[in-house]
GROMACS .gro file of C-alpha atoms in nm:
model
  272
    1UNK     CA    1  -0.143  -2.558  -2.162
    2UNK     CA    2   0.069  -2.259  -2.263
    3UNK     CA    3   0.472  -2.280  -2.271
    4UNK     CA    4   0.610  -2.233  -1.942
    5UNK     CA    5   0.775  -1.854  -1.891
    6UNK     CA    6   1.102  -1.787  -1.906
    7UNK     CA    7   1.324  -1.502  -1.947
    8UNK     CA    8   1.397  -1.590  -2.322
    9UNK     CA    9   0.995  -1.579  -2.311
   10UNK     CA   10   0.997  -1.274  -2.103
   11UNK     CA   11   1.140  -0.970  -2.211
   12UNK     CA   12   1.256  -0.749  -1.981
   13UNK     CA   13   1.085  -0.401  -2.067
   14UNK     CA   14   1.092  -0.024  -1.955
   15UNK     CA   15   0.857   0.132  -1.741
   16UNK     CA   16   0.569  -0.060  -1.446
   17UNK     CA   17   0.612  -0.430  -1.502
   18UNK     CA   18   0.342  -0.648  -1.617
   19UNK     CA   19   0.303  -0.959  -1.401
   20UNK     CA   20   0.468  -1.187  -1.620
   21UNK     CA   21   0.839  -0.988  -1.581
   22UNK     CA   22   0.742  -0.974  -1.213
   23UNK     CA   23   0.758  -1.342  -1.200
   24UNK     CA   24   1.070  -1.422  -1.426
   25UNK     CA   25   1.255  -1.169  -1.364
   26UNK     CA   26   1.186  -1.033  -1.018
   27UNK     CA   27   1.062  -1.319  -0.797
   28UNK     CA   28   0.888  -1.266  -0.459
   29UNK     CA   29   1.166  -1.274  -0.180
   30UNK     CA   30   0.925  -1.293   0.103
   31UNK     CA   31   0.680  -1.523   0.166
   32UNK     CA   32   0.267  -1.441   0.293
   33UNK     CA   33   0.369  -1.536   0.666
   34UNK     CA   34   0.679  -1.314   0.609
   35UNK     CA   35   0.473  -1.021   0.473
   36UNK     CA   36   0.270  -1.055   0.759
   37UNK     CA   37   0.570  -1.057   1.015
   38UNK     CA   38   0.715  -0.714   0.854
   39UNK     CA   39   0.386  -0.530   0.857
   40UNK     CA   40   0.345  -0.616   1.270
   41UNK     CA   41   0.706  -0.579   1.322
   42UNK     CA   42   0.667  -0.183   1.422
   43UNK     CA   43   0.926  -0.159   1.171
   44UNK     CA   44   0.699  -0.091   0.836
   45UNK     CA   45   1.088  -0.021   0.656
   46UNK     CA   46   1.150  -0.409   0.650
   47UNK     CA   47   0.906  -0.426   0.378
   48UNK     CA   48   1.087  -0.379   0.069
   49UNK     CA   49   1.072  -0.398  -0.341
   50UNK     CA   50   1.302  -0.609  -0.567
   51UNK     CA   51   1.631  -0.448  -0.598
   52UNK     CA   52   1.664  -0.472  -0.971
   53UNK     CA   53   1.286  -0.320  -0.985
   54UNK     CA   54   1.358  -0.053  -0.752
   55UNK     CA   55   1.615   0.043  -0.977
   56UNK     CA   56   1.397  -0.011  -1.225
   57UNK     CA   57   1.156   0.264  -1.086
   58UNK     CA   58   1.458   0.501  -0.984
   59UNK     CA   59   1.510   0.536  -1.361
   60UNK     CA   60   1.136   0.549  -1.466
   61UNK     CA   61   1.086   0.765  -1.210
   62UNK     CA   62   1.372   1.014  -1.310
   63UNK     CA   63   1.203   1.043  -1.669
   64UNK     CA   64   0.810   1.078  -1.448
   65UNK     CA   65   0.950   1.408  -1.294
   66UNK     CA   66   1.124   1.585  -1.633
   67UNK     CA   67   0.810   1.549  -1.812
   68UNK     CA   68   0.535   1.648  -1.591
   69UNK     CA   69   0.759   1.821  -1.304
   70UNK     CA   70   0.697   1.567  -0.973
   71UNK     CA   71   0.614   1.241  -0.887
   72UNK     CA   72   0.287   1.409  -0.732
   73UNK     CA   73   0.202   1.610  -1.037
   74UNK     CA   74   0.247   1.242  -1.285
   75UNK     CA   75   0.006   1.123  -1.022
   76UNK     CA   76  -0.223   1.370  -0.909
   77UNK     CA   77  -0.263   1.516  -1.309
   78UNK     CA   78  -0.247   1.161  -1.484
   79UNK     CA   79  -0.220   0.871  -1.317
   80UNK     CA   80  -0.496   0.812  -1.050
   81UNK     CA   81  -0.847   0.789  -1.178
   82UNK     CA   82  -1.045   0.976  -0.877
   83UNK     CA   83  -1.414   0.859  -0.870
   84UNK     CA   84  -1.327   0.618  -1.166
   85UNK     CA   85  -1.241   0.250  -1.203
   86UNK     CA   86  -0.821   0.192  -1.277
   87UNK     CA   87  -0.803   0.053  -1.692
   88UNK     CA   88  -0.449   0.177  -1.670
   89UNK     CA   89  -0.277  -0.063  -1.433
   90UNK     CA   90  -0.093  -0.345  -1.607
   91UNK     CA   91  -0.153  -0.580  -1.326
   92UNK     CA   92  -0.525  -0.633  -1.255
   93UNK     CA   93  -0.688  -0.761  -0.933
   94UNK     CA   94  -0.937  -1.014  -0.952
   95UNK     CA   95  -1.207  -0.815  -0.752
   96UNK     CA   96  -1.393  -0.598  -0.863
   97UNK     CA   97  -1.399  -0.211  -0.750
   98UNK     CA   98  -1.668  -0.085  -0.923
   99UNK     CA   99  -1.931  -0.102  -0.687
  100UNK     CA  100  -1.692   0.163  -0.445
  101UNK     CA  101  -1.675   0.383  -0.737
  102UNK     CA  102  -1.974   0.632  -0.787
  103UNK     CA  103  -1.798   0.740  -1.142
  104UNK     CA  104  -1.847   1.099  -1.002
  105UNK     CA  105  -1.501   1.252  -1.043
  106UNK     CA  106  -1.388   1.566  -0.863
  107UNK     CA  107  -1.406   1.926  -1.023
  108UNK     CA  108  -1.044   1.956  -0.965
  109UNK     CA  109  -0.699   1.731  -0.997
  110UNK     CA  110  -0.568   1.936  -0.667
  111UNK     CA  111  -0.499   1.745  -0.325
  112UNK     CA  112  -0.653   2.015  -0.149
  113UNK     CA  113  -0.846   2.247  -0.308
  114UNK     CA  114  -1.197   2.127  -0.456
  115UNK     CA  115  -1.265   1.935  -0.136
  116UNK     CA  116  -1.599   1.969  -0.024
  117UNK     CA  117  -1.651   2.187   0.323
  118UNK     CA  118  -1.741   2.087   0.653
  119UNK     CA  119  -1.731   1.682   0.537
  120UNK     CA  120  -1.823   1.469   0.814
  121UNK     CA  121  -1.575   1.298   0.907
  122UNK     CA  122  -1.308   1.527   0.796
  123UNK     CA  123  -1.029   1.231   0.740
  124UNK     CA  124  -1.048   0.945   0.544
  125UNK     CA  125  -1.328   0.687   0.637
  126UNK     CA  126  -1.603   0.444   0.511
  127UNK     CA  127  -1.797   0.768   0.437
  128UNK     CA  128  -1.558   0.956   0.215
  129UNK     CA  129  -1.720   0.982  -0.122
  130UNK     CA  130  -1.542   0.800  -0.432
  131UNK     CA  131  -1.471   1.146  -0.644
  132UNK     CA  132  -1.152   1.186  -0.325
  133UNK     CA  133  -1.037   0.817  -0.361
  134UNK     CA  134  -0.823   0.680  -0.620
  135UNK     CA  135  -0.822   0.248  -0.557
  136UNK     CA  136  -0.543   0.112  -0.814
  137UNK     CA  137  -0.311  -0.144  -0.773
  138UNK     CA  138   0.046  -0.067  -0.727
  139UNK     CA  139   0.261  -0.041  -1.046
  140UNK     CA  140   0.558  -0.099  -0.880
  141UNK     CA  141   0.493  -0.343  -0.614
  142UNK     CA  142   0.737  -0.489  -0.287
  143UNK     CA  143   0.835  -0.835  -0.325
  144UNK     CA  144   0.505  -1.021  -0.292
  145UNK     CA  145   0.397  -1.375  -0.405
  146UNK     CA  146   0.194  -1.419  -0.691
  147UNK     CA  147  -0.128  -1.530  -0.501
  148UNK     CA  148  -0.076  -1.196  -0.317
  149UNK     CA  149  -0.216  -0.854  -0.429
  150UNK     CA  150  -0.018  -0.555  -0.381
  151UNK     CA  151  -0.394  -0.291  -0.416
  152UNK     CA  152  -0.357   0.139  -0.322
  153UNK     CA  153  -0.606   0.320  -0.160
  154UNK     CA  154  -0.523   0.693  -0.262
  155UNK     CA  155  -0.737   0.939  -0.086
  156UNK     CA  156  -0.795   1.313  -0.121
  157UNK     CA  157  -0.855   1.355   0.209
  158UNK     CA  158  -0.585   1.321   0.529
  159UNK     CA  159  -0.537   0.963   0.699
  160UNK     CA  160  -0.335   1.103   0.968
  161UNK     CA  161  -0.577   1.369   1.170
  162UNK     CA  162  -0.581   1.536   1.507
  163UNK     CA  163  -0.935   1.406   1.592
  164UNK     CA  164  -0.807   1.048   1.472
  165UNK     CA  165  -0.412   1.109   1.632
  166UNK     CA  166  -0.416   1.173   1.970
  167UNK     CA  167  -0.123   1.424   2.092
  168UNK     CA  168   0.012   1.144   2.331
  169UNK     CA  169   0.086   0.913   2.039
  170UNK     CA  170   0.152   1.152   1.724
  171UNK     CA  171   0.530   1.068   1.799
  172UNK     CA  172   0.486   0.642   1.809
  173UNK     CA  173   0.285   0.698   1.469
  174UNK     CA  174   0.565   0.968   1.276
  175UNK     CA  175   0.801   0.665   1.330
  176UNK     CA  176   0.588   0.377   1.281
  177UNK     CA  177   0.288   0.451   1.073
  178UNK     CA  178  -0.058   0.263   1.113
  179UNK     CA  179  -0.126  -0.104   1.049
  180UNK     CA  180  -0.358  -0.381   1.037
  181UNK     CA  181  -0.504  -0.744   0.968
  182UNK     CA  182  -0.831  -0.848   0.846
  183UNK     CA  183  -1.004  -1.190   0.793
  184UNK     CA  184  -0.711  -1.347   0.937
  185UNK     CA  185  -0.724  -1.738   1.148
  186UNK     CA  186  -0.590  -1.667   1.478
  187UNK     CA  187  -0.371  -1.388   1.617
  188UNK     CA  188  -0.161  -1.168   1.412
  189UNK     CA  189   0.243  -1.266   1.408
  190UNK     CA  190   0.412  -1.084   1.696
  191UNK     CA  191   0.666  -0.856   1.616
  192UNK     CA  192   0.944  -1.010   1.799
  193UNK     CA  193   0.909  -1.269   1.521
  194UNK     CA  194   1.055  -1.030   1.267
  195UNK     CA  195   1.374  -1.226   1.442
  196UNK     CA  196   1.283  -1.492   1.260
  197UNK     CA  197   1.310  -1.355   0.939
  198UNK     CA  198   1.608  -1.092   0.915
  199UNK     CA  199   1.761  -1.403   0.724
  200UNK     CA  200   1.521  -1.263   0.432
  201UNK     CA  201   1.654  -0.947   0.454
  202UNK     CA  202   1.978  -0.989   0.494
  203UNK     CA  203   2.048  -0.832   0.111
  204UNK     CA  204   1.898  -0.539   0.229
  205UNK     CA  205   2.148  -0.511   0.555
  206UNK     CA  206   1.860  -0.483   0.758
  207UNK     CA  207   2.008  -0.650   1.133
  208UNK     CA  208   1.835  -0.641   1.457
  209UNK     CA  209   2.052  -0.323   1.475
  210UNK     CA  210   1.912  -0.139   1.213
  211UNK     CA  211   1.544  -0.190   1.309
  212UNK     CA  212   1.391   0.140   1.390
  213UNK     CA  213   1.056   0.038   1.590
  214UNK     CA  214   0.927   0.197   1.908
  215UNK     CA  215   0.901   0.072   2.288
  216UNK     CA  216   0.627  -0.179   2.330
  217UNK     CA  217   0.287   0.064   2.376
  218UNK     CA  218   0.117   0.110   2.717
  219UNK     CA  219  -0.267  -0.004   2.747
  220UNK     CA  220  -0.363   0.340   2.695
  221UNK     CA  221  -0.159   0.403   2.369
  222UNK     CA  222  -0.261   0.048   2.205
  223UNK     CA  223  -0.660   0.182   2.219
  224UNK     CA  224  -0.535   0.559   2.112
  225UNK     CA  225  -0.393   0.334   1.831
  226UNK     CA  226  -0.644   0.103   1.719
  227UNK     CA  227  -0.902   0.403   1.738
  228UNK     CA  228  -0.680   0.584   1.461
  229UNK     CA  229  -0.676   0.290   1.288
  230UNK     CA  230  -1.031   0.219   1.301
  231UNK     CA  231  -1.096   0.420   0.978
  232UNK     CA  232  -0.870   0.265   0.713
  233UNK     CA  233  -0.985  -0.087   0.893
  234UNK     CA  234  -1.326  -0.027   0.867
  235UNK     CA  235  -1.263   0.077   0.501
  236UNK     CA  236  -1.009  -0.284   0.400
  237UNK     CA  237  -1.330  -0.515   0.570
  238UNK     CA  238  -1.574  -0.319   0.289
  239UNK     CA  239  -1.361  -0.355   0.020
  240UNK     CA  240  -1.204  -0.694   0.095
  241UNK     CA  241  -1.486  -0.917   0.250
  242UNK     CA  242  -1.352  -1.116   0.515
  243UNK     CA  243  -1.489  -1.423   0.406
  244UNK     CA  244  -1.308  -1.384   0.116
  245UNK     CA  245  -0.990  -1.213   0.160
  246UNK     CA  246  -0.696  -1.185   0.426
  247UNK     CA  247  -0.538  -0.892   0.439
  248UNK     CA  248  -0.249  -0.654   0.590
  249UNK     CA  249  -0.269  -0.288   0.553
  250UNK     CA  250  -0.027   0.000   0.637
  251UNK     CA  251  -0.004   0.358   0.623
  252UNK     CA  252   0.354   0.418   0.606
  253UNK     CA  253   0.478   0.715   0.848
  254UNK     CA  254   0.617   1.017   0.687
  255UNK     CA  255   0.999   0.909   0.711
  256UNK     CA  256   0.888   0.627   0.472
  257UNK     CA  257   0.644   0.791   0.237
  258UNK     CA  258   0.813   0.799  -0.149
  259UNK     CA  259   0.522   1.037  -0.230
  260UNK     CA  260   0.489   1.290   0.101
  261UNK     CA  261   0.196   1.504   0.074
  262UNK     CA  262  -0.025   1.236  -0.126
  263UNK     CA  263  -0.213   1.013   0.142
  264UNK     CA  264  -0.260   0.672   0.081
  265UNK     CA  265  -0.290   0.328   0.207
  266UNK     CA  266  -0.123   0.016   0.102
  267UNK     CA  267  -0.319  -0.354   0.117
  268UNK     CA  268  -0.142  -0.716   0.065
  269UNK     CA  269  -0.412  -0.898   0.007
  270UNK     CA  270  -0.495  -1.306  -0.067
  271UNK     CA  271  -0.794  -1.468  -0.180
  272UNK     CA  272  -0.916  -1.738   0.041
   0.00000   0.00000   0.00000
């Protein structure tokens, strides 16, 4: 049995952490049912990264942009491996992605331009071919357990489109992004339970008064909804077998995006 870690053990570095400094030195604030809570709550801003880390990647992040000009450059140019399997990631997933990787990469490091015409669909789906989609996990991720995997779905292609967004609910989405639960037991945790856990929060002054969420949706809107979700869902239940793996994905809305202009989906997920 190896000697237990500790922050004499544990030096803290520079840079993405490795899993080890995530443990020591930034432990998870939330818990799995917590997680769970702040991704339903309508309020996708609740779900946050350790303080010290996110200061942590404000000054990495500082040093990212003077050397290759934007956070979107760094990651467009360098750090996501499009049509390739992530061996640059210091915190590894235990499934494996290589069978959603083709290993065909695109002609191109551009967002836009390289894309192939008339693609059918033209947003991100279970169809979109590996050379637009980047699956790494996150370098820098929110305050998760251990047991939980913070993964990124970067895609090429939009997430948010007008045959996926209808007109009636483009305005409930721009504030509260997308969202979603697969191979869960039972119902999802309500939103009014976010209540319940503000007390986990409280460090990050988030109060019932500072929750930005939308009025409860109609009948109508919920389907409008869960048919612009359907995509990305479809996608997690491929990737993450639901025999397997519970997750929660989101698609943050643009008021929460760090890296506008760069689509891409974020997945908690926890082995069975």
């Amino acid at each position: 049995m190896g000697q237990p870690l500790t922050k004499e053990s544990v030096p803290l570095r520079t840079g993405p952490p490795t899993k080890d400094e995530l443990m020591v030195h930034y432990p998870a604030k939330f818990t799995w049912e917590q997680l769970k809570i702040f991704v339903n709550s309508g309020d996708l801003g609740t779900l946050k990264r350790d303080r010290a880390l996110q200061k942590r990647y404000d000054e990495w992040a500082e040093g990212i942009k003077a050397q290759y000009g934007s956070m979107v450059s760094y990651l467009v140019n360098h750090r996501l491996r499009w049509g390739q399997l992530d061996t640059m990631s210091l915190l590894k997933s235990s499934l494996d992605f290589s069978r959603f990787i083709s290993g065909e990469q695109c002609a191109t490091p551009s967002t836009e331009a390289g894309i192939e015409p008339h693609l059918d669909p033209p947003y991100f789906s279970i169809k979109t071919p590996s050379k637009y989609i980047s699956l790494i996990q996150n370098d820098w991720p929110y305050s998760v357990p251990p047991e939980i995997e913070h993964s990124l779905i970067w895609t090429k292609l939009p997430i948010y489109h007008p045959l996926l967004v209808a007109g009636s609910i483009e305005a409930r989405v721009g504030q509260d992004g997308l969202c979603g639960f697969t191979g869960v037991e039972g119902p999802p945790e309500m939103p009014e339970d976010i209540a319940s856990c503000l007390g986990a929060l409280s460090e990050w002054g988030v109060t019932p008064e500072t929750l930005i969420r939308s009025s409860p949706p109609t009948a109508e809107e919920v389907a409008l909804l869960q048919k612009a979700a359907t995509p990305v869902h479809e996608y997690v239940k491929t990737v993450w077998v639901e025999d397997e793996w519970e997750t929660a994905w989101f698609v943050n809305p643009p008021r929460l995006q760090s890296v506008p202009g760069l689509a891409h989906i974020h997945v908690f997920a926890k082995r069975k």
